[in-house]
mmCIF file of C-alpha atoms and ligand atoms in Angstrom:
data_model
loop_
_atom_site.group_PDB
_atom_site.id
_atom_site.type_symbol
_atom_site.label_atom_id
_atom_site.label_comp_id
_atom_site.label_asym_id
_atom_site.label_seq_id
_atom_site.Cartn_x
_atom_site.Cartn_y
_atom_site.Cartn_z
ATOM 1 C CA MET A 506 83.603 138.577 101.728
ATOM 2 C CA THR A 507 86.079 135.945 102.856
ATOM 3 C CA ASP A 508 86.165 132.522 101.339
ATOM 4 C CA THR A 509 85.250 130.199 104.185
ATOM 5 C CA THR A 510 85.710 127.052 102.108
ATOM 6 C CA LEU A 511 89.410 127.220 102.858
ATOM 7 C CA ASP A 512 88.618 126.724 106.529
ATOM 8 C CA VAL A 513 86.719 123.496 105.939
ATOM 9 C CA VAL A 514 88.567 120.604 107.460
ATOM 10 C CA LEU A 515 88.586 117.766 104.984
ATOM 11 C CA PRO A 516 88.138 114.286 106.356
ATOM 12 C CA GLN A 517 91.298 112.208 106.324
ATOM 13 C CA VAL A 518 91.079 109.862 103.377
ATOM 14 C CA THR A 519 92.770 106.525 103.864
ATOM 15 C CA THR A 520 94.362 105.267 100.696
ATOM 16 C CA LEU A 521 94.164 101.533 100.314
ATOM 17 C CA ALA A 522 97.305 99.976 98.877
ATOM 18 C CA ALA A 523 95.543 96.664 98.275
ATOM 19 C CA ARG A 524 91.998 95.400 98.740
ATOM 20 C CA VAL A 525 89.610 92.648 97.833
ATOM 21 C CA VAL A 526 85.854 92.901 97.347
ATOM 22 C CA ASP A 527 83.652 89.828 97.937
ATOM 23 C CA ALA A 528 86.643 87.659 97.137
ATOM 24 C CA ARG A 529 85.935 83.988 96.593
ATOM 25 C CA ARG A 530 88.414 81.290 95.699
ATOM 26 C CA THR A 531 87.292 77.725 95.240
ATOM 27 C CA TYR A 532 89.688 74.867 94.643
ATOM 28 C CA GLY A 533 88.429 71.691 92.983
ATOM 29 C CA VAL A 534 84.921 70.935 91.753
ATOM 30 C CA GLY A 535 81.839 69.153 92.992
ATOM 31 C CA GLY A 536 81.692 67.474 96.366
ATOM 32 C CA THR A 537 85.416 67.741 97.009
ATOM 33 C CA SER A 538 85.668 71.487 96.345
ATOM 34 C CA VAL A 539 87.109 73.767 99.026
ATOM 35 C CA HIS A 540 86.053 77.391 99.518
ATOM 36 C CA ALA A 541 89.422 78.805 100.542
ATOM 37 C CA LEU A 542 87.942 82.337 100.411
ATOM 38 C CA ASP A 543 84.203 82.554 100.908
ATOM 39 C CA GLY A 544 83.384 86.223 100.319
ATOM 40 C CA VAL A 545 86.111 88.404 101.810
ATOM 41 C CA THR A 546 85.981 92.204 101.634
ATOM 42 C CA VAL A 547 88.955 93.877 103.269
ATOM 43 C CA GLY A 548 91.340 96.740 102.608
ATOM 44 C CA PHE A 549 94.997 97.254 103.475
ATOM 45 C CA PRO A 550 95.837 100.930 104.076
ATOM 46 C CA ALA A 551 98.905 102.475 102.508
ATOM 47 C CA ARG A 552 101.781 103.239 104.886
ATOM 48 C CA ALA A 553 100.428 100.787 107.439
ATOM 49 C CA PHE A 554 101.615 97.427 108.741
ATOM 50 C CA THR A 555 98.779 94.883 108.708
ATOM 51 C CA ALA A 556 98.790 91.267 109.856
ATOM 52 C CA ILE A 557 96.587 88.470 108.544
ATOM 53 C CA MET A 558 95.997 85.764 111.150
ATOM 54 C CA GLY A 559 93.826 82.684 111.485
ATOM 55 C CA PRO A 560 94.048 78.945 111.953
ATOM 56 C CA SER A 561 95.800 76.722 109.468
ATOM 57 C CA GLY A 562 93.637 76.340 106.370
ATOM 58 C CA SER A 563 91.610 79.529 107.047
ATOM 59 C CA GLY A 564 92.630 81.107 103.739
ATOM 60 C CA LYS A 565 95.486 83.437 104.748
ATOM 61 C CA SER A 566 97.892 82.368 102.001
ATOM 62 C CA THR A 567 95.129 82.250 99.421
ATOM 63 C CA LEU A 568 94.107 85.822 100.285
ATOM 64 C CA MET A 569 97.671 87.051 100.072
ATOM 65 C CA HIS A 570 98.380 85.188 96.831
ATOM 66 C CA CYS A 571 95.187 86.489 95.188
ATOM 67 C CA MET A 572 95.959 90.089 96.225
ATOM 68 C CA ALA A 573 99.505 89.750 94.946
ATOM 69 C CA GLY A 574 98.513 88.355 91.548
ATOM 70 C CA LEU A 575 100.079 84.960 92.267
ATOM 71 C CA ASP A 576 96.673 83.255 92.189
ATOM 72 C CA THR A 577 93.337 84.358 90.704
ATOM 73 C CA LEU A 578 89.959 84.694 92.379
ATOM 74 C CA SER A 579 87.031 82.506 91.349
ATOM 75 C CA SER A 580 84.809 85.591 91.767
ATOM 76 C CA GLY A 581 85.003 89.052 93.310
ATOM 77 C CA GLN A 582 87.723 91.612 92.759
ATOM 78 C CA ALA A 583 91.292 92.170 93.906
ATOM 79 C CA PHE A 584 93.014 95.530 93.550
ATOM 80 C CA VAL A 585 96.552 96.771 93.915
ATOM 81 C CA GLY A 586 96.068 100.517 94.252
ATOM 82 C CA GLU A 587 93.384 101.200 91.659
ATOM 83 C CA THR A 588 94.425 98.351 89.365
ATOM 84 C CA ASP A 589 91.863 95.550 89.127
ATOM 85 C CA LEU A 590 93.998 92.417 88.782
ATOM 86 C CA ALA A 591 91.312 90.654 86.720
ATOM 87 C CA SER A 592 91.703 93.309 84.026
ATOM 88 C CA LEU A 593 95.316 92.254 83.430
ATOM 89 C CA THR A 594 96.735 89.549 81.202
ATOM 90 C CA ASP A 595 99.083 86.987 82.758
ATOM 91 C CA ARG A 596 102.023 88.936 81.409
ATOM 92 C CA GLU A 597 100.701 92.239 82.789
ATOM 93 C CA ARG A 598 100.231 90.579 86.195
ATOM 94 C CA THR A 599 103.825 89.380 86.100
ATOM 95 C CA ILE A 600 104.973 92.909 85.333
ATOM 96 C CA LEU A 601 102.780 94.326 88.115
ATOM 97 C CA ARG A 602 104.362 91.913 90.596
ATOM 98 C CA ARG A 603 107.816 92.806 89.407
ATOM 99 C CA ASP A 604 107.323 96.560 89.243
ATOM 100 C CA ARG A 605 104.928 97.326 92.083
ATOM 101 C CA LEU A 606 105.164 94.590 94.712
ATOM 102 C CA GLY A 607 107.779 93.176 97.067
ATOM 103 C CA PHE A 608 107.761 89.657 98.486
ATOM 104 C CA VAL A 609 109.276 88.201 101.641
ATOM 105 C CA PHE A 610 108.783 84.477 101.962
ATOM 106 C CA GLN A 611 110.135 81.972 104.457
ATOM 107 C CA ALA A 612 112.309 80.471 101.748
ATOM 108 C CA PHE A 613 114.724 83.272 100.981
ATOM 109 C CA ASN A 614 115.230 82.256 97.342
ATOM 110 C CA LEU A 615 118.674 83.804 97.163
ATOM 111 C CA LEU A 616 120.819 82.687 94.253
ATOM 112 C CA ALA A 617 123.922 80.864 95.507
ATOM 113 C CA PRO A 618 126.436 82.047 92.883
ATOM 114 C CA LEU A 619 125.580 85.721 93.397
ATOM 115 C CA THR A 620 126.818 88.041 96.150
ATOM 116 C CA ALA A 621 124.376 89.614 98.608
ATOM 117 C CA GLU A 622 124.488 92.872 96.653
ATOM 118 C CA GLU A 623 123.857 91.109 93.339
ATOM 119 C CA ASN A 624 120.935 89.258 94.894
ATOM 120 C CA ILE A 625 119.462 92.505 96.222
ATOM 121 C CA THR A 626 119.625 94.287 92.872
ATOM 122 C CA LEU A 627 118.824 91.252 90.693
ATOM 123 C CA PRO A 628 115.119 92.044 90.070
ATOM 124 C CA ALA A 629 115.998 95.624 89.128
ATOM 125 C CA ASP A 630 118.906 94.451 86.964
ATOM 126 C CA LEU A 631 116.689 91.946 85.150
ATOM 127 C CA ALA A 632 114.120 94.667 84.508
ATOM 128 C CA GLY A 633 116.839 97.010 83.259
ATOM 129 C CA ARG A 634 116.176 99.492 86.038
ATOM 130 C CA HIS A 635 118.580 101.598 88.010
ATOM 131 C CA VAL A 636 118.544 101.228 91.799
ATOM 132 C CA ASP A 637 118.595 104.535 93.682
ATOM 133 C CA PRO A 638 121.974 104.374 95.470
ATOM 134 C CA VAL A 639 120.838 106.513 98.407
ATOM 135 C CA TRP A 640 117.835 104.294 99.044
ATOM 136 C CA PHE A 641 120.001 101.181 98.561
ATOM 137 C CA ASP A 642 122.344 102.444 101.316
ATOM 138 C CA THR A 643 119.419 103.290 103.600
ATOM 139 C CA VAL A 644 117.957 99.803 103.219
ATOM 140 C CA VAL A 645 121.179 97.806 103.599
ATOM 141 C CA GLN A 646 122.218 99.860 106.615
ATOM 142 C CA ALA A 647 118.825 99.561 108.280
ATOM 143 C CA LEU A 648 118.981 95.806 107.702
ATOM 144 C CA ARG A 649 122.603 95.642 108.878
ATOM 145 C CA VAL A 650 123.885 93.865 105.788
ATOM 146 C CA ALA A 651 126.001 96.774 104.529
ATOM 147 C CA ASP A 652 129.207 94.960 105.539
ATOM 148 C CA ARG A 653 128.071 91.681 103.974
ATOM 149 C CA LEU A 654 127.405 92.849 100.430
ATOM 150 C CA GLU A 655 130.309 90.946 98.879
ATOM 151 C CA HIS A 656 129.398 87.671 100.629
ATOM 152 C CA ARG A 657 127.587 84.815 98.955
ATOM 153 C CA PRO A 658 124.505 83.308 100.665
ATOM 154 C CA SER A 659 126.503 80.274 101.896
ATOM 155 C CA GLN A 660 128.768 82.679 103.813
ATOM 156 C CA LEU A 661 125.826 84.305 105.629
ATOM 157 C CA SER A 662 123.841 83.212 108.683
ATOM 158 C CA GLY A 663 120.157 82.382 108.307
ATOM 159 C CA GLY A 664 119.185 85.755 109.782
ATOM 160 C CA GLN A 665 121.541 87.582 107.438
ATOM 161 C CA GLN A 666 120.144 85.700 104.442
ATOM 162 C CA GLN A 667 116.652 86.671 105.539
ATOM 163 C CA ARG A 668 117.662 90.340 105.829
ATOM 164 C CA VAL A 669 119.230 90.245 102.358
ATOM 165 C CA ALA A 670 115.953 88.841 101.020
ATOM 166 C CA ILE A 671 114.082 91.701 102.703
ATOM 167 C CA ALA A 672 116.488 94.242 101.269
ATOM 168 C CA ARG A 673 115.758 92.762 97.834
ATOM 169 C CA ALA A 674 112.007 93.146 98.491
ATOM 170 C CA LEU A 675 112.367 96.799 99.571
ATOM 171 C CA VAL A 676 115.117 98.143 97.352
ATOM 172 C CA GLU A 677 112.726 99.352 94.675
ATOM 173 C CA ARG A 678 110.218 100.873 97.125
ATOM 174 C CA PRO A 679 107.307 98.632 96.145
ATOM 175 C CA GLU A 680 103.755 99.847 96.676
ATOM 176 C CA VAL A 681 103.090 96.842 98.907
ATOM 177 C CA VAL A 682 105.402 94.343 100.590
ATOM 178 C CA PHE A 683 103.742 90.950 101.094
ATOM 179 C CA ALA A 684 105.399 88.858 103.795
ATOM 180 C CA ASP A 685 104.330 85.236 104.338
ATOM 181 C CA GLU A 686 105.347 83.994 107.812
ATOM 182 C CA PRO A 687 108.608 85.931 107.561
ATOM 183 C CA THR A 688 109.702 85.028 111.095
ATOM 184 C CA GLY A 689 108.745 81.358 110.842
ATOM 185 C CA ALA A 690 112.321 80.119 110.519
ATOM 186 C CA LEU A 691 113.983 82.648 112.847
ATOM 187 C CA ASP A 692 114.913 82.568 116.539
ATOM 188 C CA SER A 693 113.273 85.158 118.788
ATOM 189 C CA ARG A 694 116.109 87.688 118.558
ATOM 190 C CA ALA A 695 116.291 87.548 114.767
ATOM 191 C CA SER A 696 112.477 87.736 114.648
ATOM 192 C CA ALA A 697 112.436 90.852 116.813
ATOM 193 C CA GLU A 698 115.050 92.496 114.580
ATOM 194 C CA LEU A 699 113.145 91.663 111.443
ATOM 195 C CA LEU A 700 109.817 92.898 112.830
ATOM 196 C CA THR A 701 111.429 96.090 114.104
ATOM 197 C CA PHE A 702 112.805 96.670 110.630
ATOM 198 C CA LEU A 703 109.410 96.127 108.981
ATOM 199 C CA ARG A 704 107.876 98.486 111.564
ATOM 200 C CA ASN A 705 110.512 101.128 110.797
ATOM 201 C CA ALA A 706 110.047 100.616 107.067
ATOM 202 C CA VAL A 707 106.417 101.642 107.563
ATOM 203 C CA ASP A 708 106.983 104.477 110.076
ATOM 204 C CA ASP A 709 110.169 106.000 108.716
ATOM 205 C CA LEU A 710 110.216 104.994 105.068
ATOM 206 C CA GLY A 711 106.480 105.095 104.293
ATOM 207 C CA GLN A 712 106.290 101.489 103.100
ATOM 208 C CA THR A 713 103.146 99.361 103.190
ATOM 209 C CA VAL A 714 103.482 95.871 104.657
ATOM 210 C CA VAL A 715 100.958 93.021 104.733
ATOM 211 C CA MET A 716 102.160 90.019 106.744
ATOM 212 C CA VAL A 717 100.680 86.575 107.285
ATOM 213 C CA THR A 718 101.658 85.301 110.723
ATOM 214 C CA HIS A 719 100.482 82.862 113.385
ATOM 215 C CA ASP A 720 102.578 84.544 116.077
ATOM 216 C CA PRO A 721 100.831 86.982 118.506
ATOM 217 C CA VAL A 722 104.190 88.575 119.328
ATOM 218 C CA ALA A 723 104.776 89.319 115.637
ATOM 219 C CA ALA A 724 101.208 90.604 115.267
ATOM 220 C CA ALA A 725 101.815 93.082 118.112
ATOM 221 C CA TYR A 726 104.283 94.948 115.861
ATOM 222 C CA THR A 727 101.508 95.776 113.399
ATOM 223 C CA ASP A 728 98.850 98.490 113.223
ATOM 224 C CA ARG A 729 95.978 96.112 112.664
ATOM 225 C CA VAL A 730 95.221 92.407 112.575
ATOM 226 C CA VAL A 731 92.654 90.865 110.244
ATOM 227 C CA PHE A 732 91.462 87.451 111.462
ATOM 228 C CA LEU A 733 90.252 84.815 109.026
ATOM 229 C CA VAL A 734 88.295 81.668 109.869
ATOM 230 C CA ASP A 735 87.029 79.300 107.180
ATOM 231 C CA GLY A 736 87.638 81.761 104.367
ATOM 232 C CA LEU A 737 85.875 84.688 106.058
ATOM 233 C CA VAL A 738 87.077 87.796 107.915
ATOM 234 C CA VAL A 739 85.642 87.309 111.393
ATOM 235 C CA GLU A 740 87.409 90.019 113.400
ATOM 236 C CA GLU A 741 89.693 93.036 113.040
ATOM 237 C CA LEU A 742 91.855 94.413 115.816
ATOM 238 C CA ASP A 743 93.419 97.899 115.769
ATOM 239 C CA ARG A 744 96.689 98.643 117.594
ATOM 240 C CA PRO A 745 96.971 95.026 118.697
ATOM 241 C CA THR A 746 98.850 93.964 121.785
ATOM 242 C CA ARG A 747 100.099 90.421 122.227
ATOM 243 C CA ASP A 748 97.475 89.776 124.913
ATOM 244 C CA ALA A 749 94.629 91.200 122.859
ATOM 245 C CA VAL A 750 95.667 88.986 119.943
ATOM 246 C CA LEU A 751 95.838 85.939 122.218
ATOM 247 C CA ASP A 752 92.385 86.751 123.661
ATOM 248 C CA THR A 753 90.921 87.091 120.190
ATOM 249 C CA MET A 754 92.481 83.797 119.094
ATOM 250 C CA LYS A 755 90.992 82.113 122.160
ATOM 251 C CA HIS A 756 87.552 83.556 121.689
ATOM 252 C CA LEU A 757 87.616 82.525 118.040
ATOM 253 C CA GLY A 758 87.845 79.069 119.538
ATOM 254 C CA ARG A 759 91.259 78.036 118.244
HETATM 255 P P1 LIG B 1411 96.199 79.154 105.408
HETATM 256 O O1 LIG B 1411 97.214 79.970 104.683
HETATM 257 O O2 LIG B 1411 95.340 79.956 106.325
HETATM 258 O O3 LIG B 1411 96.778 77.963 106.098
HETATM 259 P P2 LIG B 1411 95.350 78.401 102.755
HETATM 260 O O4 LIG B 1411 94.972 79.664 102.078
HETATM 261 O O5 LIG B 1411 96.685 77.815 102.445
HETATM 262 O O6 LIG B 1411 95.169 78.576 104.327
HETATM 263 O O7 LIG B 1411 94.276 77.281 102.404
HETATM 264 C C1 LIG B 1411 92.866 77.475 102.571
HETATM 265 C C2 LIG B 1411 92.149 76.213 102.135
HETATM 266 O O8 LIG B 1411 92.301 76.032 100.732
HETATM 267 C C3 LIG B 1411 92.690 74.937 102.777
HETATM 268 O O9 LIG B 1411 91.608 74.064 102.996
HETATM 269 C C4 LIG B 1411 93.627 74.399 101.733
HETATM 270 O O10 LIG B 1411 93.737 72.996 101.838
HETATM 271 C C5 LIG B 1411 92.932 74.800 100.449
HETATM 272 N N1 LIG B 1411 93.897 75.024 99.351
HETATM 273 C C6 LIG B 1411 94.827 75.995 99.307
HETATM 274 N N2 LIG B 1411 95.510 75.936 98.150
HETATM 275 C C7 LIG B 1411 94.989 74.892 97.447
HETATM 276 C C8 LIG B 1411 95.262 74.315 96.160
HETATM 277 N N3 LIG B 1411 96.218 74.821 95.357
HETATM 278 N N4 LIG B 1411 94.531 73.263 95.778
HETATM 279 C C9 LIG B 1411 93.553 72.776 96.572
HETATM 280 N N5 LIG B 1411 93.239 73.264 97.780
HETATM 281 C C10 LIG B 1411 93.948 74.311 98.223
#
């Protein structure tokens, strides 16, 4: 008798790199309190590029900060991989951020006295970890900062500083890269380069990227857009095009 179980096609299981379950975050108390997140359940698949969009004040930053352990939920759960952030002490959350997450913010937060290379490896150096030299080369070449490694931030253009900050976020292959309006301060050419790099980091390097953006062009680089309004997920769009994102924004009434 042959064993037919080997022929069974298993369903593709999507691993979620980060997720929240019935996430609520209230700021303030009493009549002046604000429900920044009002019961959000959403997952961010590993090896995918996901955008979070929505009008100003809809809860995008709060969602990202709560998933990244920079802020804590009032109720509900936030997970990085299988780690429930509420089960961690403040110190353990700091270590989780350092060891498992990468951050790209509009402010590059590069240290002026250090060279580009020193900035890129600083988090690893502080943690006493060794940076994989092959991966380091891959990242700095992909980001076209390989010939700028000895420069200090003041000797770099804004776009170059941004790419150094992204190299720093990726150099330790974090489980999730959280990017908050990463193209907000860039011109359209620098934005396109940055978004292409994030896209390639997902497709070619297997990284997971979650990006807050208000820009439909930026959103069109992603695999999926999650739309928030008033602290709730109101729509999700797979394989978004710029026009589909614009249509959705219009029909959400903003
Ligand atoms: P978005 O990123 O979509 O612009 P936010 O997550 O920053 O939205 O904010 C959602 C809501 O929560 C807004 O009404 C904002 O004013 C409020 N909020 C955010 N952070 C705080 C805070 N630290 N204290 C009080 N209210 C806050």
